[in-house]
XYZ file of C-alpha atoms in Angstrom:
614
model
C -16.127 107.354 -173.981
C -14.797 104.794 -171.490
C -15.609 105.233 -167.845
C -12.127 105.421 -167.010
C -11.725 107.773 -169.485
C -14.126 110.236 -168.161
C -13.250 109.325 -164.281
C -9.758 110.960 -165.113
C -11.014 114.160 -167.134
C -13.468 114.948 -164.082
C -13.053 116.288 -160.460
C -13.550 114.476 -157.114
C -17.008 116.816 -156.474
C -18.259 115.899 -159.922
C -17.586 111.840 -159.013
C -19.234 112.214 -155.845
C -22.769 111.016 -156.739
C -21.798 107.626 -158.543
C -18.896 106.979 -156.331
C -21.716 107.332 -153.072
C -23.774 105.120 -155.121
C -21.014 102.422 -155.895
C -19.815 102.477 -151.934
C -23.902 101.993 -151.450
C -24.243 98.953 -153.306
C -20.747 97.243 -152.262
C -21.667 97.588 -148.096
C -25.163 95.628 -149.824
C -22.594 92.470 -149.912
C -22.866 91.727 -154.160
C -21.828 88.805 -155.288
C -18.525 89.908 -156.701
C -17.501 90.884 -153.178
C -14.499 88.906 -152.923
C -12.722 90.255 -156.076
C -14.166 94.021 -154.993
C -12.018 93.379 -151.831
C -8.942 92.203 -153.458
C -9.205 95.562 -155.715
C -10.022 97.965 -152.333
C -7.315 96.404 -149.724
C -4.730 98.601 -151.607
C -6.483 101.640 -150.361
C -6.775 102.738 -147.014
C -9.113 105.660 -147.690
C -11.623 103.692 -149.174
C -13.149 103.870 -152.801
C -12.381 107.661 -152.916
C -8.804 107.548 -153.483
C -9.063 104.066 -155.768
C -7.469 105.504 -159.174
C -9.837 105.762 -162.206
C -9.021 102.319 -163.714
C -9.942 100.457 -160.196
C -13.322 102.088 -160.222
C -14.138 101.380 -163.981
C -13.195 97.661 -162.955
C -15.324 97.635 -159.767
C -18.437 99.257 -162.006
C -18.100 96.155 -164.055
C -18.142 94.011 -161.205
C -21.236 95.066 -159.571
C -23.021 96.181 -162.974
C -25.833 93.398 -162.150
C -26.287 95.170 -158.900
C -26.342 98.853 -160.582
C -28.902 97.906 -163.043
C -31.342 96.335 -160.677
C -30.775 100.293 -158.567
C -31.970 101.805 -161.867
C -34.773 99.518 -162.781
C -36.241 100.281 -158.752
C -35.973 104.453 -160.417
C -38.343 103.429 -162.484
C -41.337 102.719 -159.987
C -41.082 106.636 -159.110
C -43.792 107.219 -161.976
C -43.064 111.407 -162.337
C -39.621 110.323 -162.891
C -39.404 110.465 -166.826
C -36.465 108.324 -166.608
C -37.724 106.542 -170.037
C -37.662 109.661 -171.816
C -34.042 110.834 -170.449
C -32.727 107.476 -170.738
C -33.585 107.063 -174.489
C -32.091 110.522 -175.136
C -28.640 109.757 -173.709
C -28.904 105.952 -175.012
C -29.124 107.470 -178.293
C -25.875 106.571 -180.461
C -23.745 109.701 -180.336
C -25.525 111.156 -177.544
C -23.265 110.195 -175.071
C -20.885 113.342 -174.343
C -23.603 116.905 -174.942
C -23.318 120.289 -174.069
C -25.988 121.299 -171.492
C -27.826 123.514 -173.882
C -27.781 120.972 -176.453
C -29.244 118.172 -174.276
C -31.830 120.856 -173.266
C -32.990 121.173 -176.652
C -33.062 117.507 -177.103
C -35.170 116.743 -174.338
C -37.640 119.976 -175.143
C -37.922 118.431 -178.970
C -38.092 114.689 -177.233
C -41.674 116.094 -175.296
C -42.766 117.938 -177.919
C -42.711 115.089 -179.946
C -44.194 113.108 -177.808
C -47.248 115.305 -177.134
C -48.071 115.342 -180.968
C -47.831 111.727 -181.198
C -50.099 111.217 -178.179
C -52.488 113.470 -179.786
C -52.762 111.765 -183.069
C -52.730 108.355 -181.181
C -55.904 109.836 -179.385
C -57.533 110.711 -182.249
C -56.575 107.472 -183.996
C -58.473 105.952 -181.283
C -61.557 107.475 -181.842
C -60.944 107.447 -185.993
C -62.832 104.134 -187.223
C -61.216 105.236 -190.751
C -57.466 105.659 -189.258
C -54.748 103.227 -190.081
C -54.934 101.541 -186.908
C -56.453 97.812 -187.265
C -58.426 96.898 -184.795
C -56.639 94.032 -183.300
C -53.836 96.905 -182.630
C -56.555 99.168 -180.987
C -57.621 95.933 -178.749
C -53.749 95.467 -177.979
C -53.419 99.289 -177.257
C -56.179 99.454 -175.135
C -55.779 96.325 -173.133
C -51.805 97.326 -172.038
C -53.902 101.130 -171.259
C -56.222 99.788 -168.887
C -54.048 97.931 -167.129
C -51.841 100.329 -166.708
C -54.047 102.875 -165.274
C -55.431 99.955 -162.835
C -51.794 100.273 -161.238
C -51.519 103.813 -161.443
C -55.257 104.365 -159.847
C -55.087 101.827 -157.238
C -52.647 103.717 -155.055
C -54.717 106.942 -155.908
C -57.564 104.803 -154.286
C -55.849 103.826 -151.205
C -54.589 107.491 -150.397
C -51.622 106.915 -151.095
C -49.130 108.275 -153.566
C -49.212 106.791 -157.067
C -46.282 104.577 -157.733
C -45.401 101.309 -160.089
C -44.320 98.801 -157.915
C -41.844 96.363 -159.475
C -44.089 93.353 -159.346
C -46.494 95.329 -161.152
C -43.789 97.028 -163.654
C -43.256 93.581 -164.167
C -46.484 92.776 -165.220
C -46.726 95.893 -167.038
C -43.592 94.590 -169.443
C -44.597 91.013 -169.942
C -47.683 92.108 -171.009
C -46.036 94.809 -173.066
C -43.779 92.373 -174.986
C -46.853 89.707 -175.273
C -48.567 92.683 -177.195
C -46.127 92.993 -179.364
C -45.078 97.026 -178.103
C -42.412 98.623 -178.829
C -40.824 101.256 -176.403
C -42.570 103.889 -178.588
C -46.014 102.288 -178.276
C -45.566 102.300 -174.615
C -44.262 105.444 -174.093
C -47.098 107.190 -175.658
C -49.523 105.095 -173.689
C -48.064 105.792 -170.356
C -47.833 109.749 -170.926
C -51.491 109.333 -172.468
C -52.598 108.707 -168.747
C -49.862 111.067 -166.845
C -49.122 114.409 -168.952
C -46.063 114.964 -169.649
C -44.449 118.060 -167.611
C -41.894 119.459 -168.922
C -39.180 120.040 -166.339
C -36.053 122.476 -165.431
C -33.099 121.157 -167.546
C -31.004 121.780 -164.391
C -33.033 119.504 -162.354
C -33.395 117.039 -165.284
C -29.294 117.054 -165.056
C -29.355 116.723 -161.025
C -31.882 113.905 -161.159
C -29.409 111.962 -163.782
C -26.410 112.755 -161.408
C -27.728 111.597 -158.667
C -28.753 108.125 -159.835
C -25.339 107.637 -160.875
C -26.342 107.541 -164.620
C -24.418 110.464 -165.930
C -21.670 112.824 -165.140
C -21.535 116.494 -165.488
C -18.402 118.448 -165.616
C -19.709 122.398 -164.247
C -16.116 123.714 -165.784
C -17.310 122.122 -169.583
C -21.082 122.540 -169.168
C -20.771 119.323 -170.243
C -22.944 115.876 -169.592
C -20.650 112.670 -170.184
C -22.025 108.958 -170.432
C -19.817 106.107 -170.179
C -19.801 103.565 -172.840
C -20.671 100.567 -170.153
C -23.458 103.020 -168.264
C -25.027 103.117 -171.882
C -24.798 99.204 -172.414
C -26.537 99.128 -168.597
C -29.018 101.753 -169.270
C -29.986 99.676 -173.117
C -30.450 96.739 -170.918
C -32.974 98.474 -168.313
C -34.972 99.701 -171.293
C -35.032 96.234 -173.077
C -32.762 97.175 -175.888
C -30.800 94.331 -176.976
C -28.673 95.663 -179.416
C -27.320 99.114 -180.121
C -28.719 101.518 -183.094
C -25.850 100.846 -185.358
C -26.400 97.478 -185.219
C -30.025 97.017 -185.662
C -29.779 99.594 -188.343
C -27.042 97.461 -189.760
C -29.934 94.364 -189.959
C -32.553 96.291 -190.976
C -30.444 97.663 -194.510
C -30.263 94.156 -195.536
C -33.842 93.743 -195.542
C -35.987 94.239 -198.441
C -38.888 96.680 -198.358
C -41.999 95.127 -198.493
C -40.309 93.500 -195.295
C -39.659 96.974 -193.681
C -43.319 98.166 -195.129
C -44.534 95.793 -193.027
C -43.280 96.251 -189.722
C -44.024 99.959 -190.260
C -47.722 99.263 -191.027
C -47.692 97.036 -187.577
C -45.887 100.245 -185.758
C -48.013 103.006 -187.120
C -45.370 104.298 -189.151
C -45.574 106.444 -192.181
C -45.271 104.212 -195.200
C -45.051 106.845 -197.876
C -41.573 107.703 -195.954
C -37.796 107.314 -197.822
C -36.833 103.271 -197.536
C -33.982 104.991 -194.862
C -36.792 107.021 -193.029
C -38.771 103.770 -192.601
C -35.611 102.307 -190.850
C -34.810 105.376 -188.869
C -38.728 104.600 -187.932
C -38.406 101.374 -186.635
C -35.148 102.143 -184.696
C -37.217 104.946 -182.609
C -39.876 102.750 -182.291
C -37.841 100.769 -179.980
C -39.144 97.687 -181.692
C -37.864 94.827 -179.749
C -34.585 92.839 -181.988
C -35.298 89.646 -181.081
C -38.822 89.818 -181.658
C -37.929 91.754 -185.114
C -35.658 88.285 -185.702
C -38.403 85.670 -184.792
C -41.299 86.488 -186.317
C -41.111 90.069 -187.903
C -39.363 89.266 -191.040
C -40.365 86.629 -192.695
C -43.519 86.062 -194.421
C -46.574 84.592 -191.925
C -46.435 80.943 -193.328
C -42.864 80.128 -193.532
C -41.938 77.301 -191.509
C -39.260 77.243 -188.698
C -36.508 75.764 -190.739
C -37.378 78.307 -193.590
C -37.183 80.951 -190.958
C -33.519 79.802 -189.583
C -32.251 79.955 -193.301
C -33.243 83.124 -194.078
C -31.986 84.051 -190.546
C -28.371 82.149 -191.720
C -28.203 83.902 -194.692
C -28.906 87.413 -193.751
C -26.116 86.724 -191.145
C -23.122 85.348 -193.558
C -24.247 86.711 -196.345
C -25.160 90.326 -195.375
C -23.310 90.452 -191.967
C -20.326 88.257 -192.546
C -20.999 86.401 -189.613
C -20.334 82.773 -190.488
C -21.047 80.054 -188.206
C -23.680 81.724 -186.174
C -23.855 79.309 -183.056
C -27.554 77.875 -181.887
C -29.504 75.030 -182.891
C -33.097 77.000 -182.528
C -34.035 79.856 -183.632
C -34.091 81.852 -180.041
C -30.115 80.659 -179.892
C -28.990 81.492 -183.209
C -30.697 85.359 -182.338
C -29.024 84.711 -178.970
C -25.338 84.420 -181.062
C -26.149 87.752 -182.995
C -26.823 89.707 -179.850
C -23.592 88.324 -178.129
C -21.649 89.038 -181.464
C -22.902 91.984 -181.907
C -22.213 92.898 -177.920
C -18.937 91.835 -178.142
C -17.663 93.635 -181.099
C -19.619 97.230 -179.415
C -17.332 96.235 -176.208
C -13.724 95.884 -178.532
C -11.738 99.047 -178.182
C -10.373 97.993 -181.663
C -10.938 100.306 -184.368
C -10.545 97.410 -186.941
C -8.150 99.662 -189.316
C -5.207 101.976 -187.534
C -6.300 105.401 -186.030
C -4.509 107.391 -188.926
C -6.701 104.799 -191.689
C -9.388 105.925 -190.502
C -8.318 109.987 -190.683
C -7.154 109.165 -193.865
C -10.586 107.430 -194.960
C -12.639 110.118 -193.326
C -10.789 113.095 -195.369
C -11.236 111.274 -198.498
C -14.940 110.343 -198.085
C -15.480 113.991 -196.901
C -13.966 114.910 -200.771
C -16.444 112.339 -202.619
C -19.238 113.068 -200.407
C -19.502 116.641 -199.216
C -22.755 116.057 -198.055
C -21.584 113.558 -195.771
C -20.411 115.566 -192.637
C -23.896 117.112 -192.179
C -25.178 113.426 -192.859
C -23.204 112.190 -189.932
C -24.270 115.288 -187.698
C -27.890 114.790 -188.124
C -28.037 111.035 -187.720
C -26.138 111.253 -184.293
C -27.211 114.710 -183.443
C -23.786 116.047 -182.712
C -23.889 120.275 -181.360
C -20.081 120.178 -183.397
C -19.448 121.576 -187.028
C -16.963 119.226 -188.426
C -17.324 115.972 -187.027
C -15.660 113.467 -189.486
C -12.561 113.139 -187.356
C -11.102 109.879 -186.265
C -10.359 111.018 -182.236
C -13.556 112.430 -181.861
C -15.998 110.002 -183.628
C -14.068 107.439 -181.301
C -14.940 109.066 -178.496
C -18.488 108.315 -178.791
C -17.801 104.417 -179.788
C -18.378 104.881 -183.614
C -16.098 103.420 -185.921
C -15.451 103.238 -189.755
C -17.547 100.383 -189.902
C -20.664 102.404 -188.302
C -19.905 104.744 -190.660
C -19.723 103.459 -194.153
C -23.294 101.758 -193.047
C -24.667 104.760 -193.173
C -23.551 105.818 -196.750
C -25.731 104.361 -199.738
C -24.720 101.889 -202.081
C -24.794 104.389 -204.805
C -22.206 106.569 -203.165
C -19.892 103.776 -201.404
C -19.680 102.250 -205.347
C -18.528 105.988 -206.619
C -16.101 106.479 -203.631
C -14.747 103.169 -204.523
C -14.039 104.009 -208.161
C -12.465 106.920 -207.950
C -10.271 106.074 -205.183
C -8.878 103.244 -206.786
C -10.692 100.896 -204.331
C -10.768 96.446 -205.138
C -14.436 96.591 -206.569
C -15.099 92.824 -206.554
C -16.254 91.249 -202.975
C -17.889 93.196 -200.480
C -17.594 97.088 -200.928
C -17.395 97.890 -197.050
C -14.852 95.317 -196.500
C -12.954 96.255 -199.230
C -12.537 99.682 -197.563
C -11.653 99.134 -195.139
C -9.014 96.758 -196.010
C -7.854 99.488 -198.374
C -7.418 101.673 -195.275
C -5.962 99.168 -192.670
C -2.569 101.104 -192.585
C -0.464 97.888 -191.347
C 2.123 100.253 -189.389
C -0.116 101.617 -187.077
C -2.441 98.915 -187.109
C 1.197 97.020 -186.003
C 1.656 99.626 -182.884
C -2.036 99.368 -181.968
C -1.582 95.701 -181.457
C 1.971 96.095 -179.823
C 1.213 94.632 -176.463
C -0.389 91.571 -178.832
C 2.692 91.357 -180.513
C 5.236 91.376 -177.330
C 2.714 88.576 -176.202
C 3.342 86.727 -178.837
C -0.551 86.409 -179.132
C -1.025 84.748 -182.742
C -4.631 84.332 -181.972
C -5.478 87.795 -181.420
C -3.455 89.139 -184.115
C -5.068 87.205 -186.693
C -8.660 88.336 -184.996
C -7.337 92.004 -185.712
C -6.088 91.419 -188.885
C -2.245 90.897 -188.562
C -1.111 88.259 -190.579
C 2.295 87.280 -189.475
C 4.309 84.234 -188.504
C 5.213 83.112 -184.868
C 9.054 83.220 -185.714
C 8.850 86.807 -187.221
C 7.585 87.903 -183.441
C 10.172 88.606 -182.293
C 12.020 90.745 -184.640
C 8.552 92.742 -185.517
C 8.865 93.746 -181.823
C 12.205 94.955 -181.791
C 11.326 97.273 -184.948
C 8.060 98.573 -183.452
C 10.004 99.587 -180.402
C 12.534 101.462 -182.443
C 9.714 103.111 -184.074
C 8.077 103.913 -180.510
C 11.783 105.272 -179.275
C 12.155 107.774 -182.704
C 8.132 108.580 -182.065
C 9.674 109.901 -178.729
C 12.296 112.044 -180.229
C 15.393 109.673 -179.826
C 18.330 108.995 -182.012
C 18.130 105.317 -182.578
C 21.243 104.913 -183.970
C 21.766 101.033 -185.769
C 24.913 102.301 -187.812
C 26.932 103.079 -184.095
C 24.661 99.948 -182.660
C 26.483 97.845 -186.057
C 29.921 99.039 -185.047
C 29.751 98.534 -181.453
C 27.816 94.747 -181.820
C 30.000 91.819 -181.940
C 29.396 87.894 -183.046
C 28.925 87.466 -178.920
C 27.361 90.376 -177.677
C 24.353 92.108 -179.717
C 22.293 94.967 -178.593
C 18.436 95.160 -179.866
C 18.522 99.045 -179.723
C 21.135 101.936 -179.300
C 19.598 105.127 -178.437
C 22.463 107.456 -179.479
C 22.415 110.714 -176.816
C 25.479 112.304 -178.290
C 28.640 113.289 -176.508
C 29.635 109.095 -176.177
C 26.513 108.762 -173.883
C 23.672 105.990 -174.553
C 20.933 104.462 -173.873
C 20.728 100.669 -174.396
C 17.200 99.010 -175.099
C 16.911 95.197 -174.700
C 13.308 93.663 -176.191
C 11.843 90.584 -174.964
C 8.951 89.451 -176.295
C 6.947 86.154 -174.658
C 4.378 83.826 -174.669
C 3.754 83.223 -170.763
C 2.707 85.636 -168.634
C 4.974 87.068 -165.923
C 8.863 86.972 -167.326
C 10.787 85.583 -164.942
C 14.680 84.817 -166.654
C 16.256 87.622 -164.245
C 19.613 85.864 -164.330
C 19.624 84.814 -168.022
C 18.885 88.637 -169.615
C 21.131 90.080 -166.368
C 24.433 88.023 -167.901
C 23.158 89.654 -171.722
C 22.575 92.917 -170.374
C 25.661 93.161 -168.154
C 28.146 91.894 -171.319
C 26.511 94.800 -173.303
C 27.415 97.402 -170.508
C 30.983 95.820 -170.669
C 30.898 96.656 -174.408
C 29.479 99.955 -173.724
C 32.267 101.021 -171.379
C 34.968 99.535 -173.110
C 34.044 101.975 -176.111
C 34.605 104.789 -173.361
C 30.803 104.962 -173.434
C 28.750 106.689 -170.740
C 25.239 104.595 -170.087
C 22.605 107.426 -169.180
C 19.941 104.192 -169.162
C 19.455 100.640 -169.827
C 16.158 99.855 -170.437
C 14.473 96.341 -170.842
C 10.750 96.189 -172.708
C 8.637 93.216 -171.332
C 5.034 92.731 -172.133
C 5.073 92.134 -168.248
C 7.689 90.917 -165.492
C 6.549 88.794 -162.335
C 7.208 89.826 -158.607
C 10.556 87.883 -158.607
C 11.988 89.455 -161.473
C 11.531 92.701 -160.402
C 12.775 91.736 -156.813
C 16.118 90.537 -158.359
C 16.147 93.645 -160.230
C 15.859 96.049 -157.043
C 18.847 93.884 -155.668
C 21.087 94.357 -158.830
C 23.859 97.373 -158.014
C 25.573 96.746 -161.364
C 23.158 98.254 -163.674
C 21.216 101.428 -163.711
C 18.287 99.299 -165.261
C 14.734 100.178 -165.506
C 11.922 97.478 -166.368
C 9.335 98.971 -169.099
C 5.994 97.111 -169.947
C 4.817 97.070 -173.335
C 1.381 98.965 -172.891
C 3.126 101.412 -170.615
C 5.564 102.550 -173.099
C 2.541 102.259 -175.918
C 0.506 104.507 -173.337
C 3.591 106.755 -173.004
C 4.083 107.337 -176.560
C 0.797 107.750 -176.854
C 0.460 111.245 -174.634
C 3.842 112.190 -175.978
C 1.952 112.717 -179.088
C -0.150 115.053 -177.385
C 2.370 116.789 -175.165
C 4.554 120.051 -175.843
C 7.914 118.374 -175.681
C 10.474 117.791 -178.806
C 12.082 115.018 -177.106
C 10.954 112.193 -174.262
C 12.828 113.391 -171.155
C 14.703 110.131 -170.584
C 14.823 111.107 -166.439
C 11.441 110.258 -166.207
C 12.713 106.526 -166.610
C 14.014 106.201 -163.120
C 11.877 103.404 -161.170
C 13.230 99.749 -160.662
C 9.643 99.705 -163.105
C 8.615 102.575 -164.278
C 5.816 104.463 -163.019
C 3.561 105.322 -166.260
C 0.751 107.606 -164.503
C 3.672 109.581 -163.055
C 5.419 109.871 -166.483
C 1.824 110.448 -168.133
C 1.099 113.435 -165.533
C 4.567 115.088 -166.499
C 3.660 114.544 -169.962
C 0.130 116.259 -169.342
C 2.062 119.497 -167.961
């Protein structure tokens, strides 16, 4: 769930922590200062009274700056932040109930404690599995690490990492070849692990500004970019779906053999093995450079195999980068920047639609889903709620074999040549609401964007596709849009876009404008259009309750000539406001939009979202 998101569910109390800790780190001057300023001038009160959106954007702007605060946590060595930040890291761990997240962390050191155990006694096994280069390797990043821990013992004085030795500690870590696993259970090897009091786990979390917790819900919420942070403090470069993505395209012996290097259970299902190496923590670029290719393949061997398990297996074509470290570089961005899209890639009701059907060819596959992201909820193959904790059709057809996607595709009459997952969700796309969901894209006239999201359409059918998806936004919202009157009333001179038929000879007249630049700024051309329809209007003995005129945005001197106009009872209405506003009208208990609310110069869309919310 977005930050934003969660910002506006929550109260000011349960904000106060990461809000102190934001206000904390901008009096530190950051280096985004400037644009923090030009966000905070609007508010007199200071950060506590900046809406929800402004904080999300001021989070992003001093991110660098927050993860640098969590990274000095770390030198607190009692802290356990490693173990709580892996927990809440975890894909679909990112909104728990308090009891849940209890049991999590009690199976999390419980876990723990037997692996140290058998580590131990691997240790001391000549006849274990462990080689004994890895031994050397263990022991090596042990003693060093209980050099740092001891020293401070030694000089009486309380036992802490400091970051030039943490830094050490993790280039010598990745030189070993460790993965966050390996580490772990070295670290707690020297300090036992103590088990703690979940609420002062949950305080701890708050009051670092990692999490939220909502007392009403009994509820812990992380935000989508506090996870991408807290992946980044822990070195992990990519997140689960992803590098579980990679490793399926692999072949075994491949996977057999970074399990062997991890102590991991070979005799494990080919999916165990994965699920292995994902817990591990093994680090994805170092997985990508040397891990999976045999041990005398050459570099430009390596980069082919590295091309082809990238267009062939992840339809990633082009992969940017010369070397080898670059073209791993590309993935990680790619696969970054398609975690960070709030595009589902098919509409909202596709993927309902392909979630009730897989749940009929797979029965299994709600309790598949449930385990693998360890959701507390019964039923979780719904579209709203899977969304909510950033997974999206795509994450979820990669976890269903290619036995099963083949058998879903036959019987639901699915293209079976190509790529199956593609073919899906192609099959599911639902061009409609795929159409609203890009609607702001569409009054933009943004070709580009479209095309990235799967729109095919041509620049001179823009314009009309806008005027229909607004007329299919104005019936969502329980209007009469009424093109028969519309067609009487139009003439060769004077042509309204929209007629929003009230009854009892009283309208509402919609005008659509959709354009490239930003900032629409033609006050006197669409005032001359809009005026001659009002003419029309009143001629007809009509009554105009509203004229409304949908923009993806207007600049300051449009809407200043717009205050000025006494002629017209006009309103200005931005795209993504009305989208927004259609949006919670979904959701709200009314039959029909309660037109009043339209009665700003430009319309106020938190006010009309809080009425809707009543």
């Amino acid at each position: 769930m977005r930050l934003e998101k969660i910002l506006d569910k929550l109260g000011s109390i349960e904000k106060n922590s990461f809000i102190k800790i934001i206000d904390s780190i901008i009096s530190k001057n950051p280096k985004n200062k400037k644009e923090i300023n030009e966000i905070l001038i609007t508010s007199d009160k200071g950060l506590k009274s900046v809406d929800s959106q402004n904080i999300a954007n001021i989070f992003t702007l001093i991110s660098s700056e927050f993860k640098e605060h969590i990274k000095s946590e770390f030198q607190e060595i009692t802290s356990q932040l490693d173990i709580l930040i892996d927990i809440i890291i975890k894909d679909g761990n990112c909104i728990m109930k308090q009891d849940w997240f209890s049991r999590l962390y009690e199976a999390e050191i419980k876990n723990l404690n037997s692996k140290i155990k058998s580590l131990n006694a691997d240790f001391e096994n000549e006849k274990s599995d462990l080689s004994e280069i890895r031994k050397r390797d263990y022991q090596i990043y042990k003693s060093c690490l209980y050099t740092a821990y001891k020293n401070d013992v030694e000089s009486n004085r309380d036992p802490r990492i400091t970051s030039d030795e943490l830094s050490i500690l993790l280039t010598l870590s990745k030189q070993l070849g460790l993965s966050q696993e390996e580490i772990k259970l070295i670290n707690y090897s020297i300090l036992p692990i103590k088990k703690k009091d979940i609420q002062d786990v949950i305080k701890e979390l708050k009051n670092i500004g990692v999490i939220f917790y909502s007392n009403k819900e009994n509820t812990i919420y992380v935000a989508d970019e506090m996870v991408r942070i807290l992946r980044e403090v822990r070195e992990k470069e990519v997140a689960e779906k992803f590098y579980r993505r990679t490793l399926k395209l692999l072949r075994e012996p491949i996977i057999n053999q970074i399990a062997r290097e991890h102590n991991i259970d070979r005799n494990h299902t080919f999916s165990q093995k994965i699920e292995g190496i994902i817990k591990e923590g093994v680090p994805f670029t170092n997985l990508l450079l040397s891990k999976i290719y045999k041990s005398d393949s050459t570099l430009t061997q390596r980069k082919k195999i590295l091309n082809e398990l990238c267009e062939k297996g992840l339809n990633i074509k082009n992969l940017k980068g010369a070397t080898l470290d670059e073209k791993i570089e590309s993935l990680i961005k790619y696969f970054d920047n398609v975690e960070r899209d709030e595009k589902v890639g098919i509409s909202l009701d596709g993927f309902d639609k392909l979630l009730s059907e897989l749940n009929v060819t797979l029965p299994k596959l709600n309790m598949q889903i449930r385990e693998q992201f360890q959701f507390q909820e019964e039923h979780v193959l719904k579209a709203d709620f899977l969304l909510d904790y950033n997974i999206k059709p795509r994450d979820i057809l990669d976890l269903i074999s290619k036995e099963d996607l083949k058998m879903f595709i036959r019987e639901n009459g699915i293209k079976q040549r190509g790529d199956d997952i593609l073919n899906i969700l192609e099959f599911y796309k639902d061009v409609e609401n795929l159409y609203l969901e890009n609607y702001e894209n569409v009054a933009y006239r943004d070709l580009n964007q479209l095309k990235e999201n799967g729109i095919a359409i041509k620049e001179s059918e823009l314009g009309l596709k806008f005027e229909e998806l607004t007329k299919v936004i104005f019936k969502g919202l329980g209007f009469n849009v009424d093109d028969k009157f519309r067609n009487q009333l139009n003439t060769k001179k004077d042509m309204m876009d929209i007629l929003l038929n009230l009854g009892n000879d009283e309208i509402i007249i919609v005008e659509c404008k959709s354009v490239k630049e930003r900032g629409y700024n033609k006050f006197s051309t669409v005032s001359r259009q809009l005026k001659s329809y009002q003419n029309l209007a009143i001629k007809n003995n009509l009554r105009i309750a509203k004229i409304l005129l949908v923009s993806p945005e207007f600049s300051d001197d449009f809407i200043a000539d717009c205050e000025l106009d006494t002629e017209m009872n006009l309103s200005l209405v931005p795209a993504a406001s009305l989208r927004n506003i259609f949006e919670a009208f979904k959701d709200s208990t009314y039959q029909e939009f309660p037109y009043v609310l339209f009665r700003d110069i430009v319309i106020n869309e938190e006010r009309i979202l809080k009425a809707l919310r009543k």
